[in-house]
Coordinates of N, CA and C in Angstrom, one line a residue:
M15 N 66.1 85.5 67.2 CA 65.4 86.7 67.7 C 64.9 87.5 66.6
I16 N 63.6 88.0 66.8 CA 63.0 88.9 65.8 C 63.0 90.3 66.4
Y17 N 63.6 91.2 65.7 CA 63.6 92.6 66.2 C 62.5 93.4 65.6
V18 N 61.7 94.0 66.5 CA 60.5 94.7 66.1 C 60.5 96.2 66.5
A19 N 60.1 97.1 65.6 CA 60.0 98.5 65.9 C 58.5 98.8 65.7
I20 N 58.1 99.9 66.4 CA 56.7 100.3 66.4 C 56.5 101.8 66.0
V21 N 55.5 102.1 65.1 CA 55.2 103.5 64.9 C 53.7 103.6 65.2
E22 N 53.4 104.3 66.3 CA 52.0 104.4 66.8 C 51.9 105.7 67.6
D23 N 50.9 106.6 67.3 CA 50.9 107.9 68.0 C 50.1 107.8 69.3
D24 N 49.3 106.8 69.5 CA 48.6 106.7 70.8 C 49.5 106.2 71.8
D25 N 49.8 107.0 72.9 CA 50.8 106.6 73.9 C 50.4 105.3 74.6
D26 N 49.2 105.1 74.9 CA 48.8 103.8 75.6 C 49.0 102.6 74.8
I27 N 48.6 102.7 73.5 CA 48.7 101.6 72.6 C 50.2 101.3 72.3
R28 N 50.9 102.4 72.1 CA 52.4 102.2 71.8 C 53.1 101.5 73.0
E29 N 52.8 101.9 74.2 CA 53.4 101.3 75.4 C 53.0 99.9 75.5
A30 N 51.7 99.6 75.3 CA 51.2 98.2 75.4 C 51.8 97.3 74.4
L31 N 52.0 97.8 73.2 CA 52.7 96.9 72.2 C 54.1 96.7 72.5
A32 N 54.8 97.7 73.0 CA 56.2 97.5 73.4 C 56.4 96.5 74.5
L33 N 55.5 96.6 75.5 CA 55.5 95.7 76.6 C 55.2 94.3 76.2
L34 N 54.2 94.1 75.3 CA 53.9 92.8 74.8 C 55.0 92.1 74.1
I35 N 55.7 92.9 73.2 CA 56.8 92.4 72.4 C 58.0 92.1 73.3
S36 N 58.3 93.0 74.2 CA 59.5 92.8 75.1 C 59.3 91.6 76.0
G37 N 58.1 91.3 76.4 CA 57.8 90.2 77.3 C 57.6 88.9 76.6
S38 N 57.8 88.8 75.3 CA 57.6 87.6 74.5 C 58.9 86.9 74.1
P39 N 59.1 85.6 74.4 CA 60.3 84.9 74.0 C 60.5 85.0 72.5
G40 N 61.7 85.3 72.1 CA 62.1 85.3 70.7 C 61.8 86.6 70.0
L41 N 61.3 87.6 70.8 CA 61.0 88.9 70.2 C 61.7 90.0 71.0
A42 N 62.1 91.1 70.4 CA 62.8 92.2 71.1 C 62.3 93.5 70.4
C43 N 61.9 94.4 71.3 CA 61.5 95.7 70.8 C 62.7 96.7 70.7
T44 N 63.0 97.1 69.4 CA 64.2 97.9 69.2 C 64.0 99.4 69.2
G45 N 62.7 99.8 69.0 CA 62.4 101.2 68.9 C 61.0 101.5 68.8
V46 N 60.5 102.6 69.4 CA 59.1 103.0 69.4 C 59.1 104.5 68.9
F47 N 58.2 104.8 68.0 CA 58.0 106.1 67.5 C 56.6 106.6 67.4
R48 N 56.4 107.9 67.6 CA 55.0 108.4 67.5 C 54.7 108.9 66.1
D49 N 55.7 109.0 65.2 CA 55.4 109.5 63.9 C 56.4 108.9 62.9
C50 N 56.1 109.0 61.6 CA 56.9 108.3 60.6 C 58.2 109.0 60.4
E51 N 58.2 110.4 60.5 CA 59.4 111.1 60.3 C 60.6 110.6 61.3
S52 N 60.2 110.4 62.5 CA 61.2 109.9 63.5 C 61.7 108.5 63.1
A53 N 60.7 107.7 62.7 CA 61.1 106.3 62.3 C 62.0 106.3 61.1
I54 N 61.7 107.1 60.1 CA 62.6 107.2 58.9 C 64.0 107.6 59.3
E55 N 64.1 108.5 60.2 CA 65.4 109.1 60.7 C 66.3 108.0 61.3
R56 N 65.7 107.1 62.0 CA 66.5 106.1 62.8 C 66.4 104.7 62.4
I57 N 65.5 104.4 61.4 CA 65.2 103.0 61.1 C 66.5 102.3 60.6
G58 N 67.3 103.0 59.8 CA 68.6 102.4 59.3 C 69.6 102.1 60.4
E59 N 69.5 102.8 61.5 CA 70.4 102.6 62.6 C 69.9 101.4 63.4
L60 N 68.6 101.3 63.7 CA 68.1 100.3 64.5 C 67.9 98.9 63.8
M61 N 67.7 99.0 62.5 CA 67.6 97.8 61.6 C 66.7 96.7 62.2
P62 N 65.4 97.0 62.4 CA 64.4 96.0 62.9 C 64.1 95.0 61.7
D63 N 63.6 93.8 62.1 CA 63.2 92.9 61.1 C 61.8 93.2 60.7
V64 N 61.0 93.6 61.7 CA 59.5 93.8 61.4 C 59.2 95.2 62.0
L65 N 58.3 95.9 61.3 CA 57.8 97.2 61.7 C 56.3 97.1 61.8
L66 N 55.8 97.4 63.0 CA 54.3 97.6 63.2 C 54.0 99.0 62.9
L67 N 53.1 99.3 62.0 CA 52.9 100.6 61.5 C 51.4 101.0 61.4
D68 N 51.1 102.1 62.1 CA 49.7 102.7 62.0 C 49.6 103.4 60.7
I69 N 48.4 103.8 60.4 CA 48.2 104.6 59.1 C 48.0 106.0 59.4
E70 N 47.0 106.4 60.3 CA 46.7 107.8 60.6 C 47.6 108.3 61.7
L71 N 48.6 109.1 61.3 CA 49.7 109.5 62.2 C 49.9 111.0 62.1
P72 N 50.4 111.7 63.1 CA 50.8 113.1 62.9 C 51.8 113.3 61.8
G73 N 51.6 114.3 60.9 CA 52.5 114.4 59.8 C 52.3 113.4 58.7
M74 N 53.3 112.7 58.3 CA 53.2 111.8 57.2 C 52.4 110.6 57.6
S75 N 51.5 110.1 56.7 CA 50.7 108.9 57.0 C 51.6 107.7 56.9
G76 N 51.2 106.6 57.5 CA 51.9 105.3 57.5 C 52.1 104.8 56.0
I77 N 51.0 104.9 55.3 CA 51.1 104.4 53.9 C 52.1 105.2 53.1
S78 N 52.1 106.5 53.2 CA 53.1 107.4 52.5 C 54.5 107.1 52.9
A79 N 54.7 106.6 54.1 CA 56.1 106.4 54.6 C 56.6 105.1 54.1
I80 N 55.8 104.1 53.7 CA 56.2 102.8 53.4 C 57.4 102.8 52.4
P81 N 57.2 103.5 51.2 CA 58.3 103.4 50.2 C 59.6 103.9 50.8
Q82 N 59.6 105.0 51.6 CA 60.8 105.5 52.2 C 61.5 104.5 53.2
L83 N 60.6 103.9 54.0 CA 61.1 103.0 55.0 C 61.7 101.8 54.3
R84 N 61.1 101.3 53.3 CA 61.6 100.1 52.6 C 62.8 100.5 51.7
G85 N 62.9 101.8 51.3 CA 64.0 102.2 50.6 C 65.3 102.2 51.4
I86 N 65.1 102.5 52.7 CA 66.2 102.4 53.7 C 66.6 101.0 54.0
L87 N 65.5 100.2 54.3 CA 65.7 98.7 54.6 C 64.8 97.9 53.7
P88 N 65.4 97.5 52.5 CA 64.5 96.8 51.5 C 63.9 95.5 52.0
E89 N 64.5 94.9 53.0 CA 64.0 93.6 53.4 C 63.1 93.7 54.7
L90 N 62.8 95.0 55.1 CA 62.0 95.2 56.2 C 60.6 94.7 56.0
D91 N 60.0 93.9 56.9 CA 58.6 93.4 56.8 C 57.7 94.4 57.6
I92 N 56.8 95.0 56.8 CA 55.9 96.0 57.4 C 54.5 95.4 57.7
L93 N 54.1 95.4 58.9 CA 52.8 94.9 59.3 C 51.9 96.1 59.8
M94 N 50.9 96.4 59.0 CA 50.0 97.5 59.4 C 49.2 97.1 60.6
V95 N 49.0 98.0 61.5 CA 48.2 97.7 62.7 C 47.3 99.0 62.9
T96 N 46.1 98.9 62.5 CA 45.3 100.2 62.3 C 43.8 99.9 62.6
I97 N 43.1 101.0 62.7 CA 41.6 100.9 62.8 C 40.9 100.9 61.5
H98 N 41.6 101.3 60.4 CA 41.0 101.4 59.1 C 40.8 100.1 58.4
E99 N 39.6 99.9 57.9 CA 39.2 98.7 57.2 C 38.7 98.9 55.8
S100 N 38.9 100.1 55.3 CA 38.3 100.4 54.0 C 39.1 99.7 52.9
D101 N 38.5 99.3 51.8 CA 39.1 98.6 50.7 C 40.3 99.5 50.2
A102 N 40.0 100.8 50.1 CA 41.1 101.7 49.5 C 42.3 101.7 50.3
M103 N 42.1 101.8 51.7 CA 43.3 101.8 52.6 C 44.1 100.5 52.5
I104 N 43.4 99.4 52.5 CA 44.0 98.1 52.5 C 44.8 97.9 51.2
F105 N 44.2 98.2 50.0 CA 44.9 98.1 48.8 C 46.1 99.0 48.7
E106 N 45.9 100.3 49.1 CA 47.0 101.2 49.1 C 48.2 100.7 49.9
A107 N 47.9 100.2 51.1 CA 49.0 99.8 52.0 C 49.7 98.6 51.4
L108 N 49.0 97.6 50.9 CA 49.6 96.4 50.3 C 50.4 96.8 49.0
C109 N 49.9 97.6 48.2 CA 50.6 98.0 47.0 C 51.8 98.9 47.3
A110 N 51.8 99.6 48.4 CA 52.9 100.4 48.8 C 54.1 99.6 49.3
G111 N 53.8 98.4 49.7 CA 54.9 97.5 50.2 C 54.6 96.8 51.5
A112 N 53.5 97.1 52.2 CA 53.2 96.4 53.4 C 53.0 94.9 53.1
S113 N 53.4 94.0 54.0 CA 53.2 92.6 53.8 C 52.1 92.0 54.6
G114 N 51.5 92.7 55.5 CA 50.4 92.2 56.3 C 49.6 93.4 56.8
Y115 N 48.3 93.0 57.3 CA 47.4 94.1 57.7 C 46.5 93.6 58.8
L116 N 46.6 94.2 60.0 CA 45.8 93.8 61.1 C 45.0 95.0 61.6
V117 N 43.8 94.7 62.2 CA 43.1 95.8 62.8 C 43.5 95.8 64.3
K118 N 43.3 96.9 64.9 CA 43.7 97.1 66.3 C 43.0 96.2 67.3
T119 N 41.9 95.7 66.9 CA 41.2 94.8 67.8 C 41.7 93.4 67.8
T120 N 42.8 93.1 67.0 CA 43.4 91.8 67.0 C 44.0 91.5 68.4
S121 N 43.8 90.2 68.8 CA 44.2 89.7 70.1 C 45.7 89.7 70.2
P122 N 46.3 89.9 71.4 CA 47.7 89.9 71.6 C 48.4 88.6 71.0
G123 N 47.7 87.5 71.2 CA 48.2 86.2 70.7 C 48.3 86.2 69.2
K124 N 47.3 86.7 68.5 CA 47.3 86.7 67.1 C 48.3 87.7 66.6
L125 N 48.5 88.8 67.3 CA 49.5 89.8 66.9 C 50.9 89.2 66.9
L126 N 51.2 88.5 68.0 CA 52.5 87.8 68.1 C 52.8 86.8 67.1
K127 N 51.7 86.0 66.8 CA 51.8 85.0 65.7 C 52.1 85.6 64.4
S128 N 51.4 86.8 64.2 CA 51.5 87.5 62.9 C 52.9 88.0 62.7
I129 N 53.5 88.5 63.8 CA 54.9 89.0 63.7 C 55.8 87.8 63.2
E130 N 55.7 86.7 63.8 CA 56.5 85.5 63.4 C 56.2 85.1 62.0
E131 N 54.9 85.1 61.6 CA 54.5 84.7 60.3 C 55.1 85.6 59.2
I132 N 55.0 86.9 59.4 CA 55.4 87.9 58.4 C 57.0 87.8 58.3
H133 N 57.6 87.5 59.4 CA 59.1 87.4 59.4 C 59.5 86.2 58.6
N134 N 58.7 85.1 58.6 CA 58.9 83.9 57.9 C 58.4 83.9 56.4
G135 N 58.0 85.1 55.9 CA 57.6 85.2 54.6 C 56.1 85.1 54.3
G136 N 55.3 85.1 55.4 CA 53.8 85.1 55.3 C 53.3 86.5 55.1
A137 N 51.9 86.5 54.9 CA 51.2 87.8 54.7 C 50.0 87.8 55.6
P138 N 50.2 87.9 56.9 CA 49.1 87.8 57.9 C 48.0 89.0 57.7
M139 N 46.8 88.6 57.8 CA 45.7 89.6 57.8 C 44.6 89.2 58.8
S140 N 44.0 90.2 59.4 CA 42.8 90.0 60.2 C 41.7 89.4 59.4
A141 N 40.8 88.6 60.0 CA 39.7 87.9 59.2 C 38.9 88.9 58.4
P142 N 38.5 90.1 59.0 CA 37.7 91.0 58.2 C 38.5 91.5 57.0
I143 N 39.8 91.7 57.2 CA 40.6 92.2 56.1 C 40.7 91.2 55.0
A144 N 40.9 89.9 55.4 CA 41.0 88.8 54.4 C 39.8 88.7 53.6
R145 N 38.6 88.9 54.2 CA 37.3 88.8 53.5 C 37.2 89.9 52.5
R146 N 37.7 91.1 52.9 CA 37.6 92.2 51.9 C 38.6 92.0 50.7
V147 N 39.7 91.4 51.0 CA 40.7 91.2 50.0 C 40.1 90.1 49.0
I148 N 39.5 89.1 49.5 CA 38.9 88.1 48.7 C 37.8 88.7 47.8
R149 N 37.0 89.5 48.4 CA 35.9 90.2 47.6 C 36.5 91.0 46.5
S150 N 37.6 91.7 46.8 CA 38.3 92.6 45.9 C 38.8 91.7 44.7
F151 N 39.4 90.6 45.1 CA 39.9 89.6 44.0 C 38.8 89.2 43.1
R152 N 37.6 88.9 43.7 CA 36.5 88.4 42.8 C 36.1 89.5 41.8
K153 N 36.2 90.7 42.3 CA 35.8 91.8 41.4 C 36.8 92.0 40.3
N154 N 38.0 91.6 40.5 CA 39.1 91.8 39.5 C 39.7 90.5 39.0
A155 N 38.8 89.5 38.7 CA 39.2 88.2 38.3 C 39.6 88.1 36.9
S156 N 39.6 89.2 36.1 CA 39.9 89.1 34.7 C 41.4 88.8 34.5
R157 N 41.7 88.2 33.4 CA 43.1 87.8 33.1 C 43.9 89.1 32.9
A158 N 45.1 89.1 33.4 CA 46.0 90.2 33.2 C 46.4 90.4 31.8
N159 N 46.6 91.7 31.4 CA 47.0 92.0 30.0 C 48.5 91.9 29.9
D160 N 49.2 92.1 30.9 CA 50.7 92.1 30.9 C 51.2 90.7 31.2
P161 N 51.9 90.0 30.3 CA 52.4 88.7 30.5 C 53.5 88.7 31.6
L162 N 53.6 87.6 32.4 CA 54.6 87.5 33.4 C 55.9 87.2 32.7
T163 N 57.0 87.7 33.3 CA 58.3 87.3 32.8 C 58.6 85.9 33.3
R164 N 59.7 85.3 32.8 CA 60.1 83.9 33.2 C 60.4 83.9 34.7
R165 N 61.1 84.9 35.2 CA 61.4 84.9 36.7 C 60.1 85.1 37.5
E166 N 59.2 85.9 37.0 CA 58.0 86.1 37.8 C 57.1 84.9 37.8
T167 N 57.2 84.1 36.7 CA 56.4 82.8 36.6 C 57.1 81.8 37.6
E168 N 58.4 81.8 37.6 CA 59.1 80.9 38.6 C 58.7 81.2 40.0
I169 N 58.7 82.5 40.4 CA 58.3 82.9 41.7 C 56.9 82.6 42.0
L170 N 56.0 82.9 41.1 CA 54.6 82.6 41.3 C 54.3 81.1 41.5
S171 N 55.1 80.3 40.7 CA 55.0 78.8 40.9 C 55.4 78.4 42.3
Q172 N 56.4 79.0 42.8 CA 56.9 78.6 44.1 C 55.9 79.1 45.2
L173 N 55.3 80.3 45.0 CA 54.3 80.7 45.9 C 53.1 79.7 46.0
C174 N 52.8 79.2 44.8 CA 51.7 78.2 44.7 C 52.0 76.9 45.5
K175 N 53.3 76.7 45.7 CA 53.7 75.5 46.5 C 53.8 75.8 48.0
G176 N 53.5 77.1 48.3 CA 53.5 77.5 49.7 C 54.8 77.9 50.3
E177 N 55.8 78.1 49.4 CA 57.1 78.5 49.9 C 57.2 80.0 50.3
S178 N 57.9 80.3 51.3 CA 58.1 81.6 51.9 C 59.0 82.4 51.0
Y179 N 59.0 83.7 51.3 CA 59.9 84.6 50.5 C 61.4 84.2 50.7
K180 N 61.8 83.8 51.9 CA 63.1 83.3 52.2 C 63.5 82.1 51.4
M181 N 62.5 81.1 51.4 CA 62.8 79.9 50.6 C 62.9 80.2 49.1
I182 N 62.1 81.1 48.6 CA 62.2 81.4 47.2 C 63.5 82.1 46.9
A183 N 63.9 83.0 47.8 CA 65.2 83.7 47.6 C 66.3 82.8 47.6
D184 N 66.3 81.8 48.5 CA 67.4 80.9 48.6 C 67.5 80.0 47.4
S185 N 66.3 79.5 46.9 CA 66.3 78.6 45.8 C 66.8 79.3 44.5
L186 N 66.5 80.6 44.3 CA 66.8 81.3 43.1 C 68.1 82.1 43.3
C187 N 68.7 82.1 44.5 CA 70.0 82.8 44.7 C 69.8 84.3 44.5
I188 N 68.7 84.8 45.1 CA 68.5 86.3 45.0 C 68.1 86.7 46.5
S189 N 68.0 88.0 46.7 CA 67.7 88.5 48.0 C 66.2 88.5 48.2
R190 N 65.8 88.5 49.5 CA 64.3 88.6 49.8 C 63.8 89.9 49.3
G191 N 64.6 91.0 49.3 CA 64.1 92.3 48.7 C 63.8 92.1 47.2
T192 N 64.6 91.4 46.5 CA 64.4 91.2 45.1 C 63.1 90.3 44.9
V193 N 62.9 89.3 45.7 CA 61.7 88.5 45.6 C 60.5 89.4 45.9
H194 N 60.6 90.3 46.9 CA 59.5 91.2 47.2 C 59.2 92.1 46.0
T195 N 60.2 92.6 45.3 CA 60.0 93.5 44.1 C 59.3 92.7 43.0
H196 N 59.7 91.5 42.7 CA 59.1 90.6 41.7 C 57.6 90.4 42.1
I197 N 57.4 90.1 43.3 CA 56.0 89.8 43.8 C 55.1 91.1 43.6
K198 N 55.7 92.3 43.9 CA 54.9 93.5 43.7 C 54.5 93.6 42.2
N199 N 55.5 93.3 41.3 CA 55.2 93.4 39.9 C 54.1 92.3 39.5
I200 N 54.2 91.1 40.1 CA 53.2 90.1 39.8 C 51.8 90.6 40.3
Y201 N 51.7 91.2 41.4 CA 50.5 91.8 41.9 C 49.9 92.8 40.9
K202 N 50.7 93.7 40.4 CA 50.2 94.7 39.5 C 49.7 94.0 38.2
K203 N 50.5 93.1 37.7 CA 50.1 92.4 36.4 C 48.8 91.6 36.5
L204 N 48.7 91.0 37.7 CA 47.5 90.1 37.9 C 46.3 90.9 38.5
H205 N 46.6 92.1 38.9 CA 45.5 93.0 39.5 C 45.1 92.3 40.8
V206 N 46.0 91.9 41.6 CA 45.7 91.4 43.0 C 46.6 92.1 44.0
S207 N 46.3 91.9 45.3 CA 47.1 92.6 46.3 C 47.5 91.7 47.5
S208 N 47.6 90.4 47.2 CA 48.2 89.5 48.3 C 48.7 88.2 47.7
N209 N 49.5 87.5 48.4 CA 50.0 86.2 48.0 C 48.8 85.3 47.7
A210 N 47.8 85.3 48.6 CA 46.7 84.4 48.5 C 45.9 84.6 47.2
Q211 N 45.7 85.9 46.8 CA 45.1 86.3 45.6 C 45.9 85.8 44.4
A212 N 47.2 86.0 44.4 CA 48.0 85.6 43.3 C 48.0 84.1 43.1
V213 N 48.1 83.4 44.2 CA 48.0 81.9 44.1 C 46.7 81.5 43.5
A214 N 45.6 82.0 44.0 CA 44.3 81.6 43.6 C 44.1 81.9 42.1
K215 N 44.6 83.1 41.7 CA 44.4 83.4 40.2 C 45.3 82.5 39.4
A216 N 46.5 82.2 39.8 CA 47.4 81.4 39.1 C 46.8 80.0 38.8
I217 N 46.2 79.5 39.9 CA 45.6 78.1 39.8 C 44.4 78.2 38.9
R218 N 43.5 79.2 39.1 CA 42.3 79.3 38.4 C 42.5 79.5 36.9
E219 N 43.5 80.3 36.6 CA 43.7 80.7 35.1 C 44.9 79.9 34.5
K220 N 45.4 78.9 35.3 CA 46.5 78.0 34.8 C 47.7 78.8 34.3
L221 N 48.1 79.8 35.2 CA 49.3 80.6 34.8 C 50.6 79.9 35.0
V222 N 50.6 78.9 35.9 CA 51.8 78.1 36.2 C 51.6 76.7 36.0

């Protein structure tokens, strides 16, 4: 069972997401919130596996809340579900710790698959978002100045083999949260913002 929480200020969208998740085999909706402050207050108690998070919310923005949410639950998988498609928003969300990014026009079927994918270590993105990420990668295709550590190189090598965060964590005897931290450092050093970019750059520049 994958336990999912939702942070969305639009009542209709929030209710629709909750009904979709509750009615899907293998998924359970553990909490719904209209703002990040409420989610931060209760996320540790509810302990969801996946959080669907909007960006533009009353009070604290979704992006600003990511570090606090993951500080409470380091292994929480955060999937952005938003109307925003700007490069800046995408990059900020991914760098803050989000593992996936969908636009609100995403079909219910794709959303459900994305929840399963992100829980299994993937990084789901809507097609328009993926194209923007690829364009961003092409603009930043220069070699990183900071060398990767041995552990970062090991993790990058396993990403290139298509292994999930859980598989990497199990093989290296570390937690998924530690894997996520190493991958964030890899992103910064390679100037990328997704697993796909990191793998492409590793292969192109023979980093592993």
